[in-house]
mmCIF file with all atom_site columns, C-alpha atoms and ligand atoms in Angstrom:
data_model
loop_
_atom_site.group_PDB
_atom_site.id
_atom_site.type_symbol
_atom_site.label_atom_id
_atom_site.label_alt_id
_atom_site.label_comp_id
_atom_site.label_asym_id
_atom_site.label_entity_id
_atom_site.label_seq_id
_atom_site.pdbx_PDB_ins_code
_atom_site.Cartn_x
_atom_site.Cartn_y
_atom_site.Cartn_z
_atom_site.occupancy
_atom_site.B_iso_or_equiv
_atom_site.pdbx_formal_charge
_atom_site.auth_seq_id
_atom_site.auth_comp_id
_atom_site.auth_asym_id
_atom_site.auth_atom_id
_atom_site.pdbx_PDB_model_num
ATOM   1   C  CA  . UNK A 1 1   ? 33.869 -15.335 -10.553 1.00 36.00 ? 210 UNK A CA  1
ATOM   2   C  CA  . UNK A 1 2   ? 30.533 -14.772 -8.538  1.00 43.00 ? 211 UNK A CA  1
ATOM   3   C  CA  . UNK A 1 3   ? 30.876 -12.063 -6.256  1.00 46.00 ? 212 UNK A CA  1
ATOM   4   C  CA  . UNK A 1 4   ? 28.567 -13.143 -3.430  1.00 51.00 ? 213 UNK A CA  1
ATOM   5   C  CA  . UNK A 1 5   ? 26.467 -10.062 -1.542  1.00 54.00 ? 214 UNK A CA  1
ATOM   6   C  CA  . UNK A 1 6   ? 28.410 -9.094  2.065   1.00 58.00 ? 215 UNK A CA  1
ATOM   7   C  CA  . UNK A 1 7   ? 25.996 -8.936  4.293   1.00 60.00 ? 216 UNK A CA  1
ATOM   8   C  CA  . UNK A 1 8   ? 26.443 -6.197  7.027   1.00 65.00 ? 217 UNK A CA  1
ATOM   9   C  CA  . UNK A 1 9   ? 24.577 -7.633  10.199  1.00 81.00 ? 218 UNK A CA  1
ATOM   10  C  CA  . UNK A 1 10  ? 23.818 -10.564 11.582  1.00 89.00 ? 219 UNK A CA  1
ATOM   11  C  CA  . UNK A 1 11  ? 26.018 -13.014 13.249  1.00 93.00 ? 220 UNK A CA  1
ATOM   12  C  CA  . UNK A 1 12  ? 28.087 -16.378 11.833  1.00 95.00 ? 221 UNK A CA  1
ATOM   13  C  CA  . UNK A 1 13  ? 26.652 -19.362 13.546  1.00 96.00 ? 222 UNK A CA  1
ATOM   14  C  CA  . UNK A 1 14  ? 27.939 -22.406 13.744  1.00 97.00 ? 223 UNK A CA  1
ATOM   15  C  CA  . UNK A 1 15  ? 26.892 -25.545 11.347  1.00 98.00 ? 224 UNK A CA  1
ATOM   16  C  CA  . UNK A 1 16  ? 26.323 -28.524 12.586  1.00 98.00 ? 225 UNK A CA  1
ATOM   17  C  CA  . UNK A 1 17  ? 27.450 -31.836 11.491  1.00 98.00 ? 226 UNK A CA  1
ATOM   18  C  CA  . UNK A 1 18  ? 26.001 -35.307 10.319  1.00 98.00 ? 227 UNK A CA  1
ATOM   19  C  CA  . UNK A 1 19  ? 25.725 -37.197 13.259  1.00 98.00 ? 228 UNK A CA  1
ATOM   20  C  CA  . UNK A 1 20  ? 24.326 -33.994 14.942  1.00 98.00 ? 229 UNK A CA  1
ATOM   21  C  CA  . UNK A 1 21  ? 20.397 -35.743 15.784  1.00 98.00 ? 230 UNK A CA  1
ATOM   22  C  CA  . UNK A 1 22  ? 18.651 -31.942 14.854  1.00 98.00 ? 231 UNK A CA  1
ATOM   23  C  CA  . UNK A 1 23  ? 19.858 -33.243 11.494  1.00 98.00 ? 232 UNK A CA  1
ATOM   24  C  CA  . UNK A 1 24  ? 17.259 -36.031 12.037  1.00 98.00 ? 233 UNK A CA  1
ATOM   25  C  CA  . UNK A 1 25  ? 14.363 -34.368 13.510  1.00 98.00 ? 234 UNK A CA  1
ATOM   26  C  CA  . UNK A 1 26  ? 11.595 -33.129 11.677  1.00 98.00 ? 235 UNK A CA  1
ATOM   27  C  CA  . UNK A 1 27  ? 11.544 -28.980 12.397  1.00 98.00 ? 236 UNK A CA  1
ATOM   28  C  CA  . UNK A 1 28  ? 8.574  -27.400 13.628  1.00 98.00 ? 237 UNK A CA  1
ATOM   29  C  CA  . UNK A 1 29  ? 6.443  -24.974 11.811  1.00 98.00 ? 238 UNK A CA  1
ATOM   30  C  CA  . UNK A 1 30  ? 7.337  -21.276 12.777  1.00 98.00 ? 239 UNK A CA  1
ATOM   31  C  CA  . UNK A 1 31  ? 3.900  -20.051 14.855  1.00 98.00 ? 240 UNK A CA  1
ATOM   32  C  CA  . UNK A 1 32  ? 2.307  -16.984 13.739  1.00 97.00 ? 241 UNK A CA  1
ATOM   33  C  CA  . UNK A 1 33  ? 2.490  -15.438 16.259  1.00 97.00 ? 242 UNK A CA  1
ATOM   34  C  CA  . UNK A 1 34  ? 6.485  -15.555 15.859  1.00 98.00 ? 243 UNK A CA  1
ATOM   35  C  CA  . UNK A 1 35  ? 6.467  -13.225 12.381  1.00 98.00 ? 244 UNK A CA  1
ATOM   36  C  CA  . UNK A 1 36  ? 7.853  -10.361 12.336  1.00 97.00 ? 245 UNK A CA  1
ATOM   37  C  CA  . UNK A 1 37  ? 9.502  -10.514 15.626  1.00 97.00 ? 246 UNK A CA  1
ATOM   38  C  CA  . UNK A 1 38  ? 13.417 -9.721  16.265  1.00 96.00 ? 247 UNK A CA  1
ATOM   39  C  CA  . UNK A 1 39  ? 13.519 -13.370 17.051  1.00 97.00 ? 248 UNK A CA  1
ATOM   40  C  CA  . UNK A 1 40  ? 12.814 -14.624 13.449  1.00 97.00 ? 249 UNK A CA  1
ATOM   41  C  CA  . UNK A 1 41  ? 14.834 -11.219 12.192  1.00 96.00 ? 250 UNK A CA  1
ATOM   42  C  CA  . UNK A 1 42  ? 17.889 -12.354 13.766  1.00 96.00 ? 251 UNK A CA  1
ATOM   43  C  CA  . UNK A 1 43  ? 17.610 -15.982 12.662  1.00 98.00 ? 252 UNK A CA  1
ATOM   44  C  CA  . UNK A 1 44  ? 17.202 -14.389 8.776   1.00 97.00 ? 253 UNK A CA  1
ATOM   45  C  CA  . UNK A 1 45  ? 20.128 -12.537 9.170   1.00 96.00 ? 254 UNK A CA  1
ATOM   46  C  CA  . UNK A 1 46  ? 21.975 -14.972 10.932  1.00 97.00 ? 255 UNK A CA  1
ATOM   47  C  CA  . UNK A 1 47  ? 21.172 -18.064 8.439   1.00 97.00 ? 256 UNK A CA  1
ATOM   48  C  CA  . UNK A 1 48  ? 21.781 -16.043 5.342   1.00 97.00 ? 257 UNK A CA  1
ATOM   49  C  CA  . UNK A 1 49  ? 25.485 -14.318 7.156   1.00 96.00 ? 258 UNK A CA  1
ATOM   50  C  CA  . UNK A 1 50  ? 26.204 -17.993 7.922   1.00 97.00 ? 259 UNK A CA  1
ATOM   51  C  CA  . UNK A 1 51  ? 25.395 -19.388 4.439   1.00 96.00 ? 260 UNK A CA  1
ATOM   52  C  CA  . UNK A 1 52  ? 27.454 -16.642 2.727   1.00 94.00 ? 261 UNK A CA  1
ATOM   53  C  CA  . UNK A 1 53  ? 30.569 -16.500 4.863   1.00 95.00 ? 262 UNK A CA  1
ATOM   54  C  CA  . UNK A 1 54  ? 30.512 -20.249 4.821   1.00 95.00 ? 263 UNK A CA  1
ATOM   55  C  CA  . UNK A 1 55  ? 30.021 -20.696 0.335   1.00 93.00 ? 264 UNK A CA  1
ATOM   56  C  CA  . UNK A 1 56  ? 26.775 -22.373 0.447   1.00 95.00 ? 265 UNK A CA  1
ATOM   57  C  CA  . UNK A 1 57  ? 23.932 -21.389 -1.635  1.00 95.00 ? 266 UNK A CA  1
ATOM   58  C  CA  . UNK A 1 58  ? 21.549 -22.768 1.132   1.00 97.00 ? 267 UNK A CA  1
ATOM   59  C  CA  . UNK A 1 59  ? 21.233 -23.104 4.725   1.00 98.00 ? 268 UNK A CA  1
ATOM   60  C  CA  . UNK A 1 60  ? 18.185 -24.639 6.708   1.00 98.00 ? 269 UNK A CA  1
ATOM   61  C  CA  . UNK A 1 61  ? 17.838 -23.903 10.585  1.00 98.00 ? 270 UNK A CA  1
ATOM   62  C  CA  . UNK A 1 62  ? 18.297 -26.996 11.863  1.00 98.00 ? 271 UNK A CA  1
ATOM   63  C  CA  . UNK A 1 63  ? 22.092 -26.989 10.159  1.00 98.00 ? 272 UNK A CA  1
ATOM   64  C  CA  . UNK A 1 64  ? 22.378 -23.782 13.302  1.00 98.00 ? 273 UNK A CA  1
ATOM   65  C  CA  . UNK A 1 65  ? 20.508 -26.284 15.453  1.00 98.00 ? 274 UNK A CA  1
ATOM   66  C  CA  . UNK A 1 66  ? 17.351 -24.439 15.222  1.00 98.00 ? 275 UNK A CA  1
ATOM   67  C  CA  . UNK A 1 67  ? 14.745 -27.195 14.814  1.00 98.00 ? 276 UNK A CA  1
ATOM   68  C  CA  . UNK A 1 68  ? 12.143 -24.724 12.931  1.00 98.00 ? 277 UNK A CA  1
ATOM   69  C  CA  . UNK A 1 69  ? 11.097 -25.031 9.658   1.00 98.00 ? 278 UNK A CA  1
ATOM   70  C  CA  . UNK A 1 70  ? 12.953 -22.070 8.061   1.00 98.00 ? 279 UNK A CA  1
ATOM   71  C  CA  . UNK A 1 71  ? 15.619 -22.291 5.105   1.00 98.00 ? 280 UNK A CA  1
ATOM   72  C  CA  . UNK A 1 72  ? 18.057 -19.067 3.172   1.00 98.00 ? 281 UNK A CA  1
ATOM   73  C  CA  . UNK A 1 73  ? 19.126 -20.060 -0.053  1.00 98.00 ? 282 UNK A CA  1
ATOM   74  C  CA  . UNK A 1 74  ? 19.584 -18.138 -3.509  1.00 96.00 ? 283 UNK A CA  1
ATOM   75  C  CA  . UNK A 1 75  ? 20.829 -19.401 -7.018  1.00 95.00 ? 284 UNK A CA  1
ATOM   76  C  CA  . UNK A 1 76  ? 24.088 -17.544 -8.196  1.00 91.00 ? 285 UNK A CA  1
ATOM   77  C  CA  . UNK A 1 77  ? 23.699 -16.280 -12.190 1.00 87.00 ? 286 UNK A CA  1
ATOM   78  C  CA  . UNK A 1 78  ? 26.389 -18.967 -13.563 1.00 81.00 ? 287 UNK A CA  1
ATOM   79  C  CA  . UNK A 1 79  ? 26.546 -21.996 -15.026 1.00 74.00 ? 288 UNK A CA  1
ATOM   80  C  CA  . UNK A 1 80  ? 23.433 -21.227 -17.276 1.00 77.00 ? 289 UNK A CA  1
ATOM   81  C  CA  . UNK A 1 81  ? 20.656 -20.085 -14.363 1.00 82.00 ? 290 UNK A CA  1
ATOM   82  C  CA  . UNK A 1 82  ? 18.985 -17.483 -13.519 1.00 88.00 ? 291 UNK A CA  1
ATOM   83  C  CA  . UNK A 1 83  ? 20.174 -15.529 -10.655 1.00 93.00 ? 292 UNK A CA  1
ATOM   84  C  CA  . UNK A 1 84  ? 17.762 -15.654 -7.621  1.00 95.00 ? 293 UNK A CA  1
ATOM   85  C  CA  . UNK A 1 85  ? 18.052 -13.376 -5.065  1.00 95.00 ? 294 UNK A CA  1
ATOM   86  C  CA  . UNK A 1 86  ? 18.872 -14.063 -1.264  1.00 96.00 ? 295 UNK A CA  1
ATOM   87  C  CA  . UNK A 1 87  ? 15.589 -15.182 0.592   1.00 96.00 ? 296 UNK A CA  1
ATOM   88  C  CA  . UNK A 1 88  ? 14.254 -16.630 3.167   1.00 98.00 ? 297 UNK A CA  1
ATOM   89  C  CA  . UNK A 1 89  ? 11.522 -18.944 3.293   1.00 98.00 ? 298 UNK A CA  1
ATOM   90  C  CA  . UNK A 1 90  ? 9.824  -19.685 6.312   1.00 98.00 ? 299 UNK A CA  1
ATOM   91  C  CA  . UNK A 1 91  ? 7.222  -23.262 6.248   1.00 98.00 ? 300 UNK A CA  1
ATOM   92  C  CA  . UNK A 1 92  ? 7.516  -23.974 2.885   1.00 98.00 ? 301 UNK A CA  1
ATOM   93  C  CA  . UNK A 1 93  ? 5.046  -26.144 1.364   1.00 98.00 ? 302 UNK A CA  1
ATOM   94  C  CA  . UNK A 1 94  ? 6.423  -27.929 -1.919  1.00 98.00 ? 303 UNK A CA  1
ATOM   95  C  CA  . UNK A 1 95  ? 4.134  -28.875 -4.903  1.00 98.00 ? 304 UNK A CA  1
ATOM   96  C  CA  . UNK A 1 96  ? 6.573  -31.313 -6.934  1.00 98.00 ? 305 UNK A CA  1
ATOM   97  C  CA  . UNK A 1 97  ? 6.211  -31.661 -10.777 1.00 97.00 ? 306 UNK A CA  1
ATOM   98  C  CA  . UNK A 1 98  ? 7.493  -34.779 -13.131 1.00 95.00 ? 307 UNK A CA  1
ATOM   99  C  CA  . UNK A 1 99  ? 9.707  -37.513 -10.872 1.00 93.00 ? 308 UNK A CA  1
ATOM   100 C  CA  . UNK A 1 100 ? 12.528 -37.596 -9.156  1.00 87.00 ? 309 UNK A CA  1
ATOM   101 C  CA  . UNK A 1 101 ? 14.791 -38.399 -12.095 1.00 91.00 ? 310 UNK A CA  1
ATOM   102 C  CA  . UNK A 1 102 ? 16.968 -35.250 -13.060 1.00 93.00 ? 311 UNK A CA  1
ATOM   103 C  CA  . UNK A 1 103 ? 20.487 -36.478 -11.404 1.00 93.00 ? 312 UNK A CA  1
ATOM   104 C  CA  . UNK A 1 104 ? 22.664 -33.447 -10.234 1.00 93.00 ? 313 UNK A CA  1
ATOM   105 C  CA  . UNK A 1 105 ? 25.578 -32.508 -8.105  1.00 94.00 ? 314 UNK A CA  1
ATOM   106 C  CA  . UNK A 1 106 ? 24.849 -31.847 -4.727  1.00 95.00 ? 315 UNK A CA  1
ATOM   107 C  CA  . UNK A 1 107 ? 27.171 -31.009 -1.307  1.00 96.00 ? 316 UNK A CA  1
ATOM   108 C  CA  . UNK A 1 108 ? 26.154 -29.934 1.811   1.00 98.00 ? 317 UNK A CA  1
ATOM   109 C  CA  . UNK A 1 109 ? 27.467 -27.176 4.500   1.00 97.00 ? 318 UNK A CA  1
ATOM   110 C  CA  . UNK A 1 110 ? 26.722 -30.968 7.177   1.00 98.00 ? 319 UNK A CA  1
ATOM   111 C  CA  . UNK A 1 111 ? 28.373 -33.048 5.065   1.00 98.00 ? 320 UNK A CA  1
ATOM   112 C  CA  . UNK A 1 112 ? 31.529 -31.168 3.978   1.00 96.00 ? 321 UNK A CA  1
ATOM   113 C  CA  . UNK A 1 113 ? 34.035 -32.238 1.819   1.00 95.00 ? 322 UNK A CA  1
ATOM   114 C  CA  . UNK A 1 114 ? 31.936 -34.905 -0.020  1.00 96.00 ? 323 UNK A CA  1
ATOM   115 C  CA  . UNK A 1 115 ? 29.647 -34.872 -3.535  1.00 95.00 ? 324 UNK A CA  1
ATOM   116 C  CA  . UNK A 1 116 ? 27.166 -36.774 -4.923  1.00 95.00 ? 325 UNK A CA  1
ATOM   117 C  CA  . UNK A 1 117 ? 24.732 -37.082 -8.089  1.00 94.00 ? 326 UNK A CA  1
ATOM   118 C  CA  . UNK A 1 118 ? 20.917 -36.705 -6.477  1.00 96.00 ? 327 UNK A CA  1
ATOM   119 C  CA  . UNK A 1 119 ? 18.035 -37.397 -8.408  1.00 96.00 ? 328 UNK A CA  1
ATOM   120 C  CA  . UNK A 1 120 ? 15.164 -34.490 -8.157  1.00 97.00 ? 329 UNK A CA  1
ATOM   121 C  CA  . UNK A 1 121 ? 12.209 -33.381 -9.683  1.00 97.00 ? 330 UNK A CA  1
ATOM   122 C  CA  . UNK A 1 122 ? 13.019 -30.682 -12.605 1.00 96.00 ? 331 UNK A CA  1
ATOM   123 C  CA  . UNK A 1 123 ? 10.289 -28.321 -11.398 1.00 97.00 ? 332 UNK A CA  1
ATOM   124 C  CA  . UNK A 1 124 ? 7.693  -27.202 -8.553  1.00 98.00 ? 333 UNK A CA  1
ATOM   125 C  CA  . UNK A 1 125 ? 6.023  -24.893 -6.641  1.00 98.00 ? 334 UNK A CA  1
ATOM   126 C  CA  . UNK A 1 126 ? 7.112  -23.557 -3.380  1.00 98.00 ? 335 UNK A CA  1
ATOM   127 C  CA  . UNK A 1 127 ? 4.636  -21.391 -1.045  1.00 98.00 ? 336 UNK A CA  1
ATOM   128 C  CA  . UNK A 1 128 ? 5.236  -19.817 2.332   1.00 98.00 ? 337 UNK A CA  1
ATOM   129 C  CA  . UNK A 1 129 ? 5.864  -17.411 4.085   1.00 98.00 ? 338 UNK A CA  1
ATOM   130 C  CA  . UNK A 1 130 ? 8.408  -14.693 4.448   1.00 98.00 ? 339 UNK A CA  1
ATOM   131 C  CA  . UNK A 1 131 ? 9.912  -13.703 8.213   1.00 97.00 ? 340 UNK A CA  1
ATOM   132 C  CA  . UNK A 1 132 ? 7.148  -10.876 8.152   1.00 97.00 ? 341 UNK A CA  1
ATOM   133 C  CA  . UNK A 1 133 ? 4.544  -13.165 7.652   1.00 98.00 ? 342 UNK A CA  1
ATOM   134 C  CA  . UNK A 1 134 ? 3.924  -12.227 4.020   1.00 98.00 ? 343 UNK A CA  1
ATOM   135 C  CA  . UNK A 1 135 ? 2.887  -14.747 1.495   1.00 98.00 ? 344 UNK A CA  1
ATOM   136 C  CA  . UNK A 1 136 ? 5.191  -16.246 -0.652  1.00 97.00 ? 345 UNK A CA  1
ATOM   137 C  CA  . UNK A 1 137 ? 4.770  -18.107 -4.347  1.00 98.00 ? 346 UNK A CA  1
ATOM   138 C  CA  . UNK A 1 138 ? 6.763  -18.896 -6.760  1.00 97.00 ? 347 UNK A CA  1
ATOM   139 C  CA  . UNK A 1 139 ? 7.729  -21.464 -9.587  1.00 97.00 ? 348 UNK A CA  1
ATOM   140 C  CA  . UNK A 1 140 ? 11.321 -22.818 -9.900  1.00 97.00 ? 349 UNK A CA  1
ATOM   141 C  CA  . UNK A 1 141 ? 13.312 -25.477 -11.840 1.00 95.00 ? 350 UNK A CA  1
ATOM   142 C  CA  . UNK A 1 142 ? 16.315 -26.908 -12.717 1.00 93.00 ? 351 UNK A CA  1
ATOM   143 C  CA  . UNK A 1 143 ? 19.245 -25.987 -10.057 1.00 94.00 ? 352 UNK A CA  1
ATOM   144 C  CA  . UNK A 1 144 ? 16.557 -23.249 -8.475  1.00 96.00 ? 353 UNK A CA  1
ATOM   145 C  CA  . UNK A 1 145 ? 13.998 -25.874 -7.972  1.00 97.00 ? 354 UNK A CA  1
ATOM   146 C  CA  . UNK A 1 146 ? 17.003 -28.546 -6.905  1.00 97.00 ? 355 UNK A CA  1
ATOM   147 C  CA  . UNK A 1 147 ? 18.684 -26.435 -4.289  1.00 97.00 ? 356 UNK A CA  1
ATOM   148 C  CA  . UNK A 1 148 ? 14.480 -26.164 -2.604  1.00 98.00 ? 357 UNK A CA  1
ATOM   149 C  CA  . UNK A 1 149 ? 14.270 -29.282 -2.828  1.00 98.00 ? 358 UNK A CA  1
ATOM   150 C  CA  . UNK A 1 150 ? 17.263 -29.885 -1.123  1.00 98.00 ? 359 UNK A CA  1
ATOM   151 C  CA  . UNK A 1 151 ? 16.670 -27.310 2.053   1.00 98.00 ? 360 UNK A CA  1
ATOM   152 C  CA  . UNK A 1 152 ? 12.916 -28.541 2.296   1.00 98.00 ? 361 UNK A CA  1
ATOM   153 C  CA  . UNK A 1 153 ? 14.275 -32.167 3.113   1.00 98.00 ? 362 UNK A CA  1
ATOM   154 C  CA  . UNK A 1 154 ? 16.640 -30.762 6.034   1.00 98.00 ? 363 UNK A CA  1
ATOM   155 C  CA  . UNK A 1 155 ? 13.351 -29.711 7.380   1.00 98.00 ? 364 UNK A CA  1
ATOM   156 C  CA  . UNK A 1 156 ? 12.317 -33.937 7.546   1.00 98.00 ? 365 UNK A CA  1
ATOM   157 C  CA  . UNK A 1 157 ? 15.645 -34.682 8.820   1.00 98.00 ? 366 UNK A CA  1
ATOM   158 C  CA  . UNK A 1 158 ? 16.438 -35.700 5.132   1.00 98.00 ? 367 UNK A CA  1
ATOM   159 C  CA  . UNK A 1 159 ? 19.964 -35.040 3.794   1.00 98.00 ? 368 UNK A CA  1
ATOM   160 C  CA  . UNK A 1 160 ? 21.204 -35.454 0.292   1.00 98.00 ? 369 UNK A CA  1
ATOM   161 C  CA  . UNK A 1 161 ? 22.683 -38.559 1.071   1.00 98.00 ? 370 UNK A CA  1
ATOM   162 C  CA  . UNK A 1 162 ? 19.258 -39.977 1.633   1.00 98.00 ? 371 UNK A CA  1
ATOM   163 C  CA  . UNK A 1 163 ? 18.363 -39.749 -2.048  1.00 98.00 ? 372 UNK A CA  1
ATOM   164 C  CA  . UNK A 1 164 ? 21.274 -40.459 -3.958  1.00 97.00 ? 373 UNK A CA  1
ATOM   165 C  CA  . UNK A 1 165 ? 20.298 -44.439 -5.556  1.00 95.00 ? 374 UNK A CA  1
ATOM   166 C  CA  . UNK A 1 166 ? 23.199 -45.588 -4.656  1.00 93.00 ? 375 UNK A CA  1
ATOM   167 C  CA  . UNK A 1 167 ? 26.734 -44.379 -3.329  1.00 95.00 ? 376 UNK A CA  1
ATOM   168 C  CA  . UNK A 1 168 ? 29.005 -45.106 -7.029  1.00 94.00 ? 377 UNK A CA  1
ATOM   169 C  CA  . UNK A 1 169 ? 29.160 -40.976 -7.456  1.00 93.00 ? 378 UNK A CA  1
ATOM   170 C  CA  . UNK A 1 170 ? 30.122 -40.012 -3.597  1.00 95.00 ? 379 UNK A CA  1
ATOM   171 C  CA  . UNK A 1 171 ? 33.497 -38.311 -4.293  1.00 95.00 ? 380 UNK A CA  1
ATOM   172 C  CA  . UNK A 1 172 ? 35.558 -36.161 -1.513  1.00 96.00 ? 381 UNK A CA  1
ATOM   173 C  CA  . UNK A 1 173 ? 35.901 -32.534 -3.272  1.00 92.00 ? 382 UNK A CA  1
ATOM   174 C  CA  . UNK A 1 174 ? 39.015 -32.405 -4.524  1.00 93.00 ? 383 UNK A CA  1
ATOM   175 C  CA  . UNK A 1 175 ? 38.690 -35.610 -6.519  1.00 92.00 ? 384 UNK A CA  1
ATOM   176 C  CA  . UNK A 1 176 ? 35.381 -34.352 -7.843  1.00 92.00 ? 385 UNK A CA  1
ATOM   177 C  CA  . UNK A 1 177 ? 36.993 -31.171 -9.069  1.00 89.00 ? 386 UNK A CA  1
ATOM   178 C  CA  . UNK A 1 178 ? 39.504 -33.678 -10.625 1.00 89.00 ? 387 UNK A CA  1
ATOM   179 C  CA  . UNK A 1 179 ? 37.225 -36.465 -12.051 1.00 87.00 ? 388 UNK A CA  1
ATOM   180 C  CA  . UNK A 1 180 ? 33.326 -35.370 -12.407 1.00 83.00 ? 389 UNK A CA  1
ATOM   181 C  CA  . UNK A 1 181 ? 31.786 -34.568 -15.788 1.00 76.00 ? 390 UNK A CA  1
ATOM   182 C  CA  . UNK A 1 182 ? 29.213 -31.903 -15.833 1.00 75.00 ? 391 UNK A CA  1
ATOM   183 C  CA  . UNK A 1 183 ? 30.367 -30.017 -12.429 1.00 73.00 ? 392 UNK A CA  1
ATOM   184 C  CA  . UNK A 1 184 ? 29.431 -26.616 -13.873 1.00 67.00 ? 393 UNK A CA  1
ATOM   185 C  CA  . UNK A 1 185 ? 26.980 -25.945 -10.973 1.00 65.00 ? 394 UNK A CA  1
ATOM   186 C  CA  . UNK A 1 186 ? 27.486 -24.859 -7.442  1.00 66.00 ? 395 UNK A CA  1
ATOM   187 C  CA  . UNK A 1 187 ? 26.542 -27.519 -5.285  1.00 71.00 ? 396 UNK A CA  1
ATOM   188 C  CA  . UNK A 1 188 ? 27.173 -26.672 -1.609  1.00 68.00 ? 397 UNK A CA  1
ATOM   189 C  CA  . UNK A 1 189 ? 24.346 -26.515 0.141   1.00 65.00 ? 398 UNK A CA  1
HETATM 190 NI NI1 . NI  B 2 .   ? 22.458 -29.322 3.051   1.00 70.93 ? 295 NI  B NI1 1
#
């Protein structure tokens, strides 16, 4: 049983649906000028309140309806990852590795109640920035790299949907939990 951090402040926002057309916007970058102001504070806090209260492991703005190009996400210690601490990235740029070809479970806080296998690339780099303005690089892969992936494309107006190859694997929840093979992973984002 993961015991997910509580976080103290912040506020619970409320997620927005498919069908909701910030979902299908490209988000703006986040000026500079913006860092480190209570503005961007309160969306961190808010976006990673909202993603734990609500059992995802990632949350992009525009799933609050704020069209900027700002995701929280972090990769629970189960199912054979490494644990990756709560963060928030603000205009990540993605450097994919290999092809989009490693299938995996994926959800999504917009699109609850259904799952499907999305192919992804096993591996990249992410840089950006952090709400303060500081630079931010790192390596991930496997679920780490997946769940980036995933939160980068809200930021097109991409959703998981999108990238599945076809629609044999969508399953509601509780007949995933019932019938899927390999559903070790968390998958809600
Ligand atoms: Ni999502």
């Amino acid at each position: 049983m993961n015991l997910l951090p509580r976080p103290r402040d912040g506020r619970h926002r409320t997620i927005v649906r498919l069908g909701h057309p910030v979902l299908r916007q490209r988000a703006e970058e986040v000026a500079s000028s913006r860092f480190g102001t209570r503005f961007l504070r309160d969306l961190e806090r808010d976006l990673l309140r909202t993603m734990f209260e609500d059992g995802g492991v990632g949350l992009a703005a525009p799933q609050i309806a704020v069209p900027l190009r700002v995701f929280a996400y972090y990769v629970p210690g189960e199912g054979g990852q490494d644990e990756v601490e709560p963060r928030v990235v603000v205009n990540p740029v993605l450097r994919l590795e290999g092809e989009a070809e490693v299938a995996g479970w994926e959800g999504c806080l917009s699109i609850p109640g259904l799952r499907g296998l999305v192919p992804r690339h096993p591996s990249l780099e992410l840089s950006g920035f952090d709400v303060d303005g500081r630079e931010l690089s790192l390596r991930a892969q496997g679920f780490h790299a997946r769940v980036i992936q995933h939160e980068t494309d809200h930021l097109d107006g991409i959703v998981f949907l999108d990238r599945m190859r076809n629609l044999t694997s969508l399953a509601f929840e509780e007949e995933w939990e019932q019938f899927a093979s390999d559903r070790h992973l968390p998958v809600e984002a």
